Amino acid sequence: MVGRIVGLVCCLLCAFPFLVIGIYNRDSIEPVNFWSGDTSLKDKVKDVKGYNTEMTGLYKKCAFFFLMAGILFVIFPIAGIFLLKPSCSCAIIKRLCRRTAKKGSRYQMKAFLILEDGTVFEGTHIGADKEIISEIVFNTSMAGYLEVLTDPSYAGQAVCMTYPLIGNYGICLEDMESGRAWPDGFIVRELSRNASNFRKDITIQEFLNNQGIPGIAGIDTRALTKILRRKGTMNGMITTDASYDIHSILPRLKEYTTGRVVEKVTCTEKYTIQGSGGAGWRVALWDFGAKDNIAGSLVRRGCDVTVYPARTEAGKIIEDKPDGIMLSNGPGDPKECTQIIREIKKLYDTDIPIFAICLGHQLMALATGADTFKMKYGHRGGNHPVKDLETGRVYISSQNHGYVVDMDKLDPAVAVPAFVNVNDGTNEGLKYTGKNIFTVQYHPEACPGPQDSGYLFDRFIQMMQTKKGE
Amino acid sequence: MPKDLSVKRVMVIGSGPIVIGQAAEFDYAGTQACRSLKEEGVEVILVNSNPATIMTDKNIADRVYIEPLTAKVLEQIIDKEKPDSILPTLGGQAGLNLGMELEESGFLASRGVRLLGTTASTIRKAEDRQEFKDTMERIGEPCAASLVVESVEDGVAFTRSIGYPVVLRPAYTLGGSGGGIAHNQTELENILENGLRLSRVGQVLVERCIAGWKEIEYEVMRDGAGNCITVCNMENIDPVGVHTGDSIVVAPSQTLSDKEYQMLRSAALNIINELQITGGCNVQFALHPASFEYCVIEVNPRVSRSSALASKATGYPIAKVAAKIALGYTLDEIKNAITGKTYASFEPALDYCVVKLPRLPFDKFITAKRTLTTQMKATGEVMSICDSFEGALMKAIRSLEQHVDSLLGYDFSALSREELEERLKKVDDQRIFVIAQALRKGVDYDTIHEITMIDRWFIDKISILVEMEQALKEGPLTVELLKEAKRIAFPDCVIGRLTGKSEEEIKKLRYRNGIVAAYKMVDTCAAEFEASTPYYYSVYGSENEAVETNPPKKVLVLGSGPIRIGQGIEFDYCSVHATWAFAKAGYETIIINNNPETVSTDFDIADKLYFEPLTPEDVESIVRLEKPDGAVVQFGGQTAIKLTESLMKMGVPILGTKAEDVDAAEDRELFDRILEQTRIPRAAGGTVYTAEQAKEVARRLGYPVLVRPSYVLGGQGMQIAISDEEIEEFMNIINRISQDHPILVDKYLQGKEIEVDAVCDGTDILIPGIMEHIERTGVHSGDSISVYPAPTITDTVKEKIAEYTRRLAKALHVKGLINIQFIAIGEEVYVIEVNPRSSRTVPYISKVTGIPIVDLATEVIIGKTIRELGYEPGLQREADYFAIKMPVFSFEKIRGAEISLGPEMKSTGECLGIAKTFNEALYKAFLGAGVDLPRHKQMIITVKDADKGEAIEIGRRFEKLGYTIYATRSTCNALKEAGVHAKKVNKISQESPTVMDLILGHRIDLVIDTPTQGRDKSRDGFLIRRTAIETGVNCITALDTARALVTSLENKQEQFTLIDVASI
């Protein structure tokens, strides 16, 4: 009898840790295998939760076996020993383990994209495991997903790529347009499982994970694009929680605004990059979320670029006596940047040549009394034609903006349109009357997108030169 | 810049006959451009020698000249029509060269005619090798370094400066013999020494080797104001080394990061700006796979095959925009016709993946080398669109109609890993199938990549397809798995085969679970703007976008798929005309086709276009959605006919001739019964399945006999057999592909071959004209010279033919078109073949008689009668001029192909000679086909014994024209005996100088070589013919053709009568 009790206790002692480990593992963020030696499928796991749940099942099964064996020990010891034997057989456990792992690795974590209008897309989860609410926008570039992901102007937004095959050439870290990825979420049709390029450092999956960006793949991105086109940009949520309650989510979606994102994306300290030879123009780059290639384009043309954080006072910049001032691109609604607009007005009042891109262009317009409004779904892509009104030439441009300067409310005494969008006739650039200031809505620094408008940087340098000559 | 108002009359030059490398894409481009010009109120004068094109229709241009494309002819047309400008950039290389010739000779200037679009100096800069290279150097765009050397030392020194490996190409050797790739100095010295010796001029081109680099193309548009955009970029899956026309091409590029993409884009714009091109242009780059280094391979300053592909891949109508630019418009003034909102200065954004596969003619030329090189061999191509690369590839594979529906199509399972790796080194049309097998055998990506240089990304995609095969094979077939298989476009039949279920079961399983095809739009803008005239492609697992319409009547027109020998552009002509005729009658029209080169796949031809494979499953998916009131199959060639049965199963009524009647014409026994009823004689014959049966029938009939499979087009597999051994051989060849239908063995009758196309409304019949072939029976009708009106047959025979046609059409209950071939022996007429559908000669006969028979056939199908349409039934009055259709071949492009004519069709295209007299028409036809003689007045005759008698007469006539005749021994003797001067020349095996040396000496105009009866067994004859073709010597293999040629030369003339076909 004592022997039977000892057997029972032994079995229970064995069963207990299995149960505990199993339950504990279920919530692990790393895929957990049955025993540490087996790593065969670990790297193929797509859905850690699903995989661990499957594995927990195996742990529980083991615990159950020991429990049964223990009970049998009490009633009928021989049977108990028989039952214990397979439980301890390495071969059987190994096989079970392999099978469970294979099954677990096939799980794909589901993800849901819930839009403000109640539309729900079901897809598979990619990237970091977290739930986000953001403004959903689409980008039509066919290449350059890394540049999109690292463009600070996307802060506060989740980007849907209309091109269906993303991640084909992996991630070439040197192509990053800022120190990190900014969108809240990433929405694609298909994320390539193979990344092929001679410069590839990591895969896009690794990048999204490292950068903590959640996303959704496998959805009909074209259908999503059409919704955004018809109803305008709207907010949405990406979640992996299948038991979401749409009624409680929708009001939360409506509440979301990108807010004052410029503060998040700007640099913290002023710093200088030396130009690569050349004239040595000293350019002040006011960083509202600048893409690296703005400074890059200037540096390559021999300018020394000093980058100022967004909260810098205009006076500080003027004090440094730059040859020219560059206002960068950036995220969010320009009208939220009330403080910066006031400061920019002070720059306007000097005679330092100024060149502004995107948000910088909008802020300068607001500072000088013009107005901006939010477009229905913005311009995001690398194929928009803009017309230089001075020469009549058309250039294909890289674009990323949701707001635009209202042409109807321009005071010609202050500024006149210099560029327009050929497709919808919206403003793409301004020339300030009687001033050394010109600003564009699109991105002459490209990355991603066509490099056709690089000549604008030359024009800026020309302006500094003329100014100096005076 | 607004339109240039001084342009009022424009002459557009077409590309001439379809040959390999210059196919239907120029009909598409020309048609689109002409329509675009007419839209602007400009009068269009069109010149093209190809009668099968849509561009030569009277509703496309105002004046149409189907005349030989030579400078002389164009000059006469210019003098007659007095255009103010010429648009030469839409007719391929042929059109461009002509435009340049006219410009350079000063003729255009003397007549005050200007070249529209790109200027002559630009064309020279792009086309002239040296000038191009200098230009590129000036603007800092790299070309592969190369130098022509005349000594080994120079070669070594140059190579030292550019680095190994280098490609060596001896100048003027046959098919590049003596060339090669050198990886080090020893190899270089060896090859160079050999090459210098072999080259007739002692020159070898040493070029930096860029084989294995990625091949990337950009389609660029530039207007007169200097605005540039790129329409599309494309990546060749096959790296540099395979002609882009033979490569698998994907659009947009898949493995280029934005940095590489933009670097090449900027380079392309830089080049087009420097060259000052106005209009469309294609720039090809080689990009090093492991660095940013690149080279410009070439620039085409005109609309090209790639631009047709780019047009269809993006929805951007390149030819149309190019025509408007030529008129002076700028890109920001031209509306994008697909969206109606954006402008032509908007670069298309794709939200799908496009795959193009070449259609190679190796099924026709079984002796040809399958290796793919820088010489293009494909006759046509297919394009498919899907939201994944895998899906697009799968769809493209089955669009080819080569009995292959997946990557398992060719069986390489017997090969070991080592053998597979060895096989991968061979660059041919089956390479992706070998890669798939290698992946199945577990060869890793790196190994495959190192051998093929195909990017790992593509290998991985092939691997995904292979893994799906495996998963389906292993089972179980869950709904999830089925969904995934359909997402990457596995057809039901393949899923069924892999899972051991029937196609029907898979289909049911799909429908039960709601797994059906959805259709997405090609709209140029990735859904950013609404589209007004989009076209569609299928995807699985997405929302359907095809707009549901409920018009009173809806008709499905099936296209004819890729251009191949035997099924060419003619069927696209028929499909397009039928579509227009249906639209005119108030039908909503739907076209399904997958050929990017054609007019039928242009966005504004049908109300709806589905860019899809023409297989029963793909068609059924569309039918389920569209629910058409009927389908027409008689215009789409064999491709459409083959779908008849499936369409009927889907419950779609076949408009026009019923399927069972089509069957009756193909089915030997049914057809014999009809012939008996109608009392029409035909050559005796029988149907067989095995070689034994065939021999039995042949002995009963007596040799020679004609052996052919039923239900094929272009006489594929058809042979004349003179012995049991040959029957054995041919049956083996035919049965290599399993036959669903029996094989026909007929007594071979020799006589005049007559062809008739007719329209039948069920009671009455309209015969626009009777065509007679110059070659006797035995040469496929598509390869014969065809004359309208028939010159040598009597009125009795003509009446008989008209009567037989009427009886046959009625007996077969034809509603629509019928094509019949007869043999006339004396006053007797026998039927050879009846096809109750459109044929190759339909566009030709429509144009030369002025009777729009496709339109009539369509009206008849809808329910009108011939009388109601304003025509008197019966044989129509003959025209008072002659129109001669001349076949054109592309033999020089396909190494190892047998060129002798026989019952199997071999020509790729045709041209027309039209004139008041037979002789002038004949001369024009030869001229149009590129036979411009005499040059050196030297020729070679070597004929088989049976032909000696006829050869004498032909020889005598050539002698009279001043020709020096060389002949092999027996032919020479025969000629001499008959008093014709001939010089004896040695056979190849004998000592030098031989026939070969003569040919290679480039002093010969013509070789007449008739192969021994049946399939030529002698390597000598084959070699002579191949050598002649490859050195650019005209080679004739039928005496009838030779006689026609000598007649035409006897009647050579400088001034032509010019006939405006649009006024017929």
PDB file of N, CA, C and O in Angstrom, chain A residues 162-163 168 189-190 192-194 196 198-199 220 222 226 229 377 383-384 387 393-394 396 448-449 451-452, chain B residues 226-227 254 258 260 262 265-266 332 345-347 351 387 455 457 460-461 467 520 523 527-529 543 545:
ATOM      1  N   THR A 162      -0.158  50.003 -51.640  1.00  0.00           N
ATOM      2  CA  THR A 162      -1.069  49.478 -52.672  1.00  0.00           C
ATOM      3  C   THR A 162      -0.379  48.414 -53.521  1.00  0.00           C
ATOM      4  O   THR A 162      -1.021  47.558 -54.083  1.00  0.00           O
ATOM      5  N   TYR A 163       0.958  48.494 -53.655  1.00  0.00           N
ATOM      6  CA  TYR A 163       1.646  47.441 -54.392  1.00  0.00           C
ATOM      7  C   TYR A 163       1.606  46.169 -53.553  1.00  0.00           C
ATOM      8  O   TYR A 163       1.903  46.205 -52.362  1.00  0.00           O
ATOM      9  N   ASN A 168      10.375  42.296 -50.875  1.00  0.00           N
ATOM     10  CA  ASN A 168      11.116  41.465 -51.829  1.00  0.00           C
ATOM     11  C   ASN A 168      12.628  41.588 -51.693  1.00  0.00           C
ATOM     12  O   ASN A 168      13.347  40.625 -51.859  1.00  0.00           O
ATOM     13  N   ARG A 189      -0.485  43.506 -48.754  1.00  0.00           N
ATOM     14  CA  ARG A 189      -1.169  42.348 -49.328  1.00  0.00           C
ATOM     15  C   ARG A 189      -0.369  41.090 -49.031  1.00  0.00           C
ATOM     16  O   ARG A 189      -0.876  40.098 -48.583  1.00  0.00           O
ATOM     17  N   GLU A 190       0.923  41.152 -49.331  1.00  0.00           N
ATOM     18  CA  GLU A 190       1.763  39.978 -49.136  1.00  0.00           C
ATOM     19  C   GLU A 190       3.153  40.406 -48.724  1.00  0.00           C
ATOM     20  O   GLU A 190       3.759  41.266 -49.354  1.00  0.00           O
ATOM     21  N   SER A 192       6.878  39.302 -48.511  1.00  0.00           N
ATOM     22  CA  SER A 192       7.698  38.256 -49.116  1.00  0.00           C
ATOM     23  C   SER A 192       8.427  37.457 -48.049  1.00  0.00           C
ATOM     24  O   SER A 192       8.994  38.028 -47.119  1.00  0.00           O
ATOM     25  N   ARG A 193       8.417  36.142 -48.196  1.00  0.00           N
ATOM     26  CA  ARG A 193       9.131  35.335 -47.197  1.00  0.00           C
ATOM     27  C   ARG A 193      10.608  35.277 -47.543  1.00  0.00           C
ATOM     28  O   ARG A 193      11.445  34.954 -46.717  1.00  0.00           O
ATOM     29  N   ASN A 194      10.931  35.603 -48.816  1.00  0.00           N
ATOM     30  CA  ASN A 194      12.328  35.608 -49.202  1.00  0.00           C
ATOM     31  C   ASN A 194      12.746  37.048 -49.476  1.00  0.00           C
ATOM     32  O   ASN A 194      12.010  37.800 -50.085  1.00  0.00           O
ATOM     33  N   SER A 196      15.697  39.261 -51.203  1.00  0.00           N
ATOM     34  CA  SER A 196      16.851  39.042 -52.066  1.00  0.00           C
ATOM     35  C   SER A 196      17.425  40.354 -52.582  1.00  0.00           C
ATOM     36  O   SER A 196      16.803  41.035 -53.378  1.00  0.00           O
ATOM     37  N   PHE A 198      21.652  42.244 -52.844  1.00  0.00           N
ATOM     38  CA  PHE A 198      23.043  42.114 -52.379  1.00  0.00           C
ATOM     39  C   PHE A 198      23.331  42.974 -51.161  1.00  0.00           C
ATOM     40  O   PHE A 198      24.247  42.712 -50.418  1.00  0.00           O
ATOM     41  N   ARG A 199      22.506  44.008 -50.931  1.00  0.00           N
ATOM     42  CA  ARG A 199      22.763  44.869 -49.771  1.00  0.00           C
ATOM     43  C   ARG A 199      21.900  44.510 -48.565  1.00  0.00           C
ATOM     44  O   ARG A 199      21.946  45.178 -47.549  1.00  0.00           O
ATOM     45  N   ASP A 220      -7.212  42.460 -48.662  1.00  0.00           N
ATOM     46  CA  ASP A 220      -7.423  43.031 -49.986  1.00  0.00           C
ATOM     47  C   ASP A 220      -7.110  44.520 -49.928  1.00  0.00           C
ATOM     48  O   ASP A 220      -7.978  45.348 -49.659  1.00  0.00           O
ATOM     49  N   ARG A 222      -6.426  46.564 -52.168  1.00  0.00           N
ATOM     50  CA  ARG A 222      -7.081  47.383 -53.190  1.00  0.00           C
ATOM     51  C   ARG A 222      -8.483  47.804 -52.712  1.00  0.00           C
ATOM     52  O   ARG A 222      -8.895  48.946 -52.911  1.00  0.00           O
ATOM     53  N   LYS A 226      -9.749  51.599 -52.069  1.00  0.00           N
ATOM     54  CA  LYS A 226     -10.964  52.167 -52.662  1.00  0.00           C
ATOM     55  C   LYS A 226     -11.877  52.785 -51.604  1.00  0.00           C
ATOM     56  O   LYS A 226     -12.503  53.822 -51.837  1.00  0.00           O
ATOM     57  N   ARG A 229     -10.366  56.019 -50.801  1.00  0.00           N
ATOM     58  CA  ARG A 229     -10.546  56.962 -51.899  1.00  0.00           C
ATOM     59  C   ARG A 229     -11.959  57.547 -51.872  1.00  0.00           C
ATOM     60  O   ARG A 229     -12.158  58.732 -52.057  1.00  0.00           O
ATOM     61  N   TYR A 377      -8.002  62.255 -49.432  1.00  0.00           N
ATOM     62  CA  TYR A 377      -7.124  61.129 -49.093  1.00  0.00           C
ATOM     63  C   TYR A 377      -5.652  61.408 -49.386  1.00  0.00           C
ATOM     64  O   TYR A 377      -4.830  60.516 -49.380  1.00  0.00           O
ATOM     65  N   ASN A 383       4.508  58.993 -58.127  1.00  0.00           N
ATOM     66  CA  ASN A 383       4.152  59.125 -59.536  1.00  0.00           C
ATOM     67  C   ASN A 383       3.335  60.375 -59.849  1.00  0.00           C
ATOM     68  O   ASN A 383       2.700  60.446 -60.887  1.00  0.00           O
ATOM     69  N   HIS A 384       3.329  61.348 -58.936  1.00  0.00           N
ATOM     70  CA  HIS A 384       2.474  62.516 -59.165  1.00  0.00           C
ATOM     71  C   HIS A 384       3.145  63.561 -60.057  1.00  0.00           C
ATOM     72  O   HIS A 384       4.260  63.979 -59.779  1.00  0.00           O
ATOM     73  N   LYS A 387       3.581  70.585 -62.169  1.00  0.00           N
ATOM     74  CA  LYS A 387       3.977  71.473 -63.255  1.00  0.00           C
ATOM     75  C   LYS A 387       4.636  72.708 -62.680  1.00  0.00           C
ATOM     76  O   LYS A 387       4.081  73.350 -61.781  1.00  0.00           O
ATOM     77  N   ARG A 393       7.319  73.127 -67.515  1.00  0.00           N
ATOM     78  CA  ARG A 393       7.789  71.748 -67.505  1.00  0.00           C
ATOM     79  C   ARG A 393       7.038  70.941 -66.446  1.00  0.00           C
ATOM     80  O   ARG A 393       6.629  71.455 -65.409  1.00  0.00           O
ATOM     81  N   VAL A 394       6.868  69.653 -66.737  1.00  0.00           N
ATOM     82  CA  VAL A 394       6.199  68.751 -65.797  1.00  0.00           C
ATOM     83  C   VAL A 394       7.224  67.782 -65.230  1.00  0.00           C
ATOM     84  O   VAL A 394       8.055  67.256 -65.972  1.00  0.00           O
ATOM     85  N   ILE A 396       7.833  64.399 -62.522  1.00  0.00           N
ATOM     86  CA  ILE A 396       7.192  63.379 -61.699  1.00  0.00           C
ATOM     87  C   ILE A 396       7.814  63.476 -60.309  1.00  0.00           C
ATOM     88  O   ILE A 396       9.030  63.559 -60.162  1.00  0.00           O
ATOM     89  N   PRO A 448      11.519  57.536 -50.959  1.00  0.00           N
ATOM     90  CA  PRO A 448      11.481  56.833 -52.224  1.00  0.00           C
ATOM     91  C   PRO A 448      10.938  57.749 -53.308  1.00  0.00           C
ATOM     92  O   PRO A 448      10.312  58.759 -53.012  1.00  0.00           O
ATOM     93  N   GLY A 449      11.137  57.309 -54.544  1.00  0.00           N
ATOM     94  CA  GLY A 449      10.522  58.009 -55.652  1.00  0.00           C
ATOM     95  C   GLY A 449      11.514  58.663 -56.579  1.00  0.00           C
ATOM     96  O   GLY A 449      12.720  58.616 -56.354  1.00  0.00           O
ATOM     97  N   GLN A 451      13.837  61.103 -58.828  1.00  0.00           N
ATOM     98  CA  GLN A 451      14.814  62.120 -58.438  1.00  0.00           C
ATOM     99  C   GLN A 451      14.740  63.339 -59.354  1.00  0.00           C
ATOM    100  O   GLN A 451      15.646  64.167 -59.352  1.00  0.00           O
ATOM    101  N   ASP A 452      13.647  63.456 -60.104  1.00  0.00           N
ATOM    102  CA  ASP A 452      13.561  64.510 -61.121  1.00  0.00           C
ATOM    103  C   ASP A 452      13.688  65.930 -60.565  1.00  0.00           C
ATOM    104  O   ASP A 452      14.068  66.844 -61.276  1.00  0.00           O
TER     105      ASP A 452
ATOM    106  N   GLY B 226       9.988  68.488 -73.613  1.00  0.00           N
ATOM    107  CA  GLY B 226      11.017  67.905 -72.763  1.00  0.00           C
ATOM    108  C   GLY B 226      10.498  67.253 -71.502  1.00  0.00           C
ATOM    109  O   GLY B 226      11.271  66.823 -70.648  1.00  0.00           O
ATOM    110  N   ASN B 227       9.178  67.146 -71.373  1.00  0.00           N
ATOM    111  CA  ASN B 227       8.643  66.443 -70.204  1.00  0.00           C
ATOM    112  C   ASN B 227       8.815  64.945 -70.385  1.00  0.00           C
ATOM    113  O   ASN B 227       8.502  64.421 -71.446  1.00  0.00           O
ATOM    114  N   GLN B 254      10.903  43.373 -59.542  1.00  0.00           N
ATOM    115  CA  GLN B 254      10.588  42.814 -58.224  1.00  0.00           C
ATOM    116  C   GLN B 254      11.764  42.848 -57.258  1.00  0.00           C
ATOM    117  O   GLN B 254      11.568  42.892 -56.058  1.00  0.00           O
ATOM    118  N   ASP B 258      14.497  50.726 -54.043  1.00  0.00           N
ATOM    119  CA  ASP B 258      14.193  52.050 -54.605  1.00  0.00           C
ATOM    120  C   ASP B 258      15.450  52.720 -55.159  1.00  0.00           C
ATOM    121  O   ASP B 258      15.411  53.388 -56.173  1.00  0.00           O
ATOM    122  N   GLU B 260      18.079  51.345 -56.585  1.00  0.00           N
ATOM    123  CA  GLU B 260      18.417  50.812 -57.911  1.00  0.00           C
ATOM    124  C   GLU B 260      17.368  51.248 -58.931  1.00  0.00           C
ATOM    125  O   GLU B 260      17.691  51.664 -60.041  1.00  0.00           O
ATOM    126  N   GLN B 262      15.422  53.858 -58.952  1.00  0.00           N
ATOM    127  CA  GLN B 262      15.500  55.274 -59.305  1.00  0.00           C
ATOM    128  C   GLN B 262      16.783  55.604 -60.038  1.00  0.00           C
ATOM    129  O   GLN B 262      16.797  56.476 -60.905  1.00  0.00           O
ATOM    130  N   ARG B 265      16.009  54.608 -63.495  1.00  0.00           N
ATOM    131  CA  ARG B 265      14.978  55.485 -64.028  1.00  0.00           C
ATOM    132  C   ARG B 265      15.600  56.825 -64.427  1.00  0.00           C
ATOM    133  O   ARG B 265      15.372  57.334 -65.517  1.00  0.00           O
ATOM    134  N   SER B 266      16.419  57.356 -63.525  1.00  0.00           N
ATOM    135  CA  SER B 266      17.061  58.630 -63.834  1.00  0.00           C
ATOM    136  C   SER B 266      17.947  58.493 -65.062  1.00  0.00           C
ATOM    137  O   SER B 266      17.987  59.388 -65.909  1.00  0.00           O
ATOM    138  N   ASP B 332       1.054  66.817 -70.341  1.00  0.00           N
ATOM    139  CA  ASP B 332       0.070  67.292 -69.374  1.00  0.00           C
ATOM    140  C   ASP B 332      -1.203  67.786 -70.056  1.00  0.00           C
ATOM    141  O   ASP B 332      -2.124  68.239 -69.394  1.00  0.00           O
ATOM    142  N   SER B 345       0.743  62.580 -68.149  1.00  0.00           N
ATOM    143  CA  SER B 345       1.994  62.839 -67.460  1.00  0.00           C
ATOM    144  C   SER B 345       2.026  62.163 -66.087  1.00  0.00           C
ATOM    145  O   SER B 345       2.919  62.397 -65.291  1.00  0.00           O
ATOM    146  N   PHE B 346       1.065  61.325 -65.806  1.00  0.00           N
ATOM    147  CA  PHE B 346       0.974  60.614 -64.526  1.00  0.00           C
ATOM    148  C   PHE B 346       1.601  59.255 -64.736  1.00  0.00           C
ATOM    149  O   PHE B 346       1.191  58.523 -65.634  1.00  0.00           O
ATOM    150  N   GLU B 347       2.604  58.910 -63.971  1.00  0.00           N
ATOM    151  CA  GLU B 347       3.217  57.596 -64.156  1.00  0.00           C
ATOM    152  C   GLU B 347       2.290  56.516 -63.612  1.00  0.00           C
ATOM    153  O   GLU B 347       1.796  56.630 -62.497  1.00  0.00           O
ATOM    154  N   ASP B 351      -0.895  47.792 -59.019  1.00  0.00           N
ATOM    155  CA  ASP B 351      -1.122  47.121 -57.745  1.00  0.00           C
ATOM    156  C   ASP B 351      -1.357  45.637 -58.001  1.00  0.00           C
ATOM    157  O   ASP B 351      -2.219  45.005 -57.411  1.00  0.00           O
ATOM    158  N   ASP B 387      -2.466  39.141 -58.415  1.00  0.00           N
ATOM    159  CA  ASP B 387      -1.955  39.923 -57.294  1.00  0.00           C
ATOM    160  C   ASP B 387      -0.763  39.248 -56.623  1.00  0.00           C
ATOM    161  O   ASP B 387      -0.251  39.744 -55.637  1.00  0.00           O
ATOM    162  N   ASP B 455      17.518  35.391 -60.110  1.00  0.00           N
ATOM    163  CA  ASP B 455      17.485  35.911 -58.743  1.00  0.00           C
ATOM    164  C   ASP B 455      16.792  34.935 -57.788  1.00  0.00           C
ATOM    165  O   ASP B 455      15.806  34.300 -58.140  1.00  0.00           O
ATOM    166  N   TRP B 457      14.903  35.434 -55.426  1.00  0.00           N
ATOM    167  CA  TRP B 457      13.516  35.760 -55.121  1.00  0.00           C
ATOM    168  C   TRP B 457      12.582  34.974 -56.053  1.00  0.00           C
ATOM    169  O   TRP B 457      11.581  34.418 -55.621  1.00  0.00           O
ATOM    170  N   ASP B 460      12.629  31.342 -55.142  1.00  0.00           N
ATOM    171  CA  ASP B 460      11.772  31.112 -53.973  1.00  0.00           C
ATOM    172  C   ASP B 460      10.307  31.049 -54.387  1.00  0.00           C
ATOM    173  O   ASP B 460       9.535  30.249 -53.860  1.00  0.00           O
ATOM    174  N   LYS B 461       9.923  31.884 -55.334  1.00  0.00           N
ATOM    175  CA  LYS B 461       8.521  31.865 -55.766  1.00  0.00           C
ATOM    176  C   LYS B 461       8.205  30.541 -56.459  1.00  0.00           C
ATOM    177  O   LYS B 461       7.127  29.970 -56.249  1.00  0.00           O
ATOM    178  N   GLU B 467       6.197  23.689 -53.364  1.00  0.00           N
ATOM    179  CA  GLU B 467       5.736  23.297 -52.029  1.00  0.00           C
ATOM    180  C   GLU B 467       4.223  23.071 -52.032  1.00  0.00           C
ATOM    181  O   GLU B 467       3.724  22.179 -51.345  1.00  0.00           O
ATOM    182  N   LYS B 520     -10.318  41.998 -60.656  1.00  0.00           N
ATOM    183  CA  LYS B 520      -9.780  43.305 -60.263  1.00  0.00           C
ATOM    184  C   LYS B 520      -9.481  44.100 -61.521  1.00  0.00           C
ATOM    185  O   LYS B 520      -9.293  43.537 -62.588  1.00  0.00           O
ATOM    186  N   ASP B 523      -6.128  49.815 -63.829  1.00  0.00           N
ATOM    187  CA  ASP B 523      -6.659  51.183 -63.944  1.00  0.00           C
ATOM    188  C   ASP B 523      -5.578  52.261 -63.996  1.00  0.00           C
ATOM    189  O   ASP B 523      -5.885  53.440 -63.858  1.00  0.00           O
ATOM    190  N   ALA B 527      -5.902  52.211 -57.966  1.00  0.00           N
ATOM    191  CA  ALA B 527      -7.170  52.539 -57.305  1.00  0.00           C
ATOM    192  C   ALA B 527      -7.232  53.947 -56.742  1.00  0.00           C
ATOM    193  O   ALA B 527      -8.190  54.322 -56.096  1.00  0.00           O
ATOM    194  N   GLU B 528      -6.185  54.754 -57.004  1.00  0.00           N
ATOM    195  CA  GLU B 528      -6.186  56.098 -56.443  1.00  0.00           C
ATOM    196  C   GLU B 528      -7.290  56.962 -57.060  1.00  0.00           C
ATOM    197  O   GLU B 528      -7.827  57.847 -56.420  1.00  0.00           O
ATOM    198  N   PHE B 529      -7.610  56.668 -58.334  1.00  0.00           N
ATOM    199  CA  PHE B 529      -8.694  57.398 -58.984  1.00  0.00           C
ATOM    200  C   PHE B 529      -9.693  56.396 -59.529  1.00  0.00           C
ATOM    201  O   PHE B 529      -9.362  55.240 -59.758  1.00  0.00           O
ATOM    202  N   GLU B 543     -12.152  40.931 -53.060  1.00  0.00           N
ATOM    203  CA  GLU B 543     -13.455  41.445 -53.433  1.00  0.00           C
ATOM    204  C   GLU B 543     -13.550  41.614 -54.954  1.00  0.00           C
ATOM    205  O   GLU B 543     -12.593  42.009 -55.591  1.00  0.00           O
ATOM    206  N   GLU B 545     -14.546  43.324 -58.407  1.00  0.00           N
ATOM    207  CA  GLU B 545     -14.733  44.709 -58.837  1.00  0.00           C
ATOM    208  C   GLU B 545     -15.411  44.829 -60.186  1.00  0.00           C
ATOM    209  O   GLU B 545     -15.743  45.935 -60.601  1.00  0.00           O
TER     210      GLU B 545
END
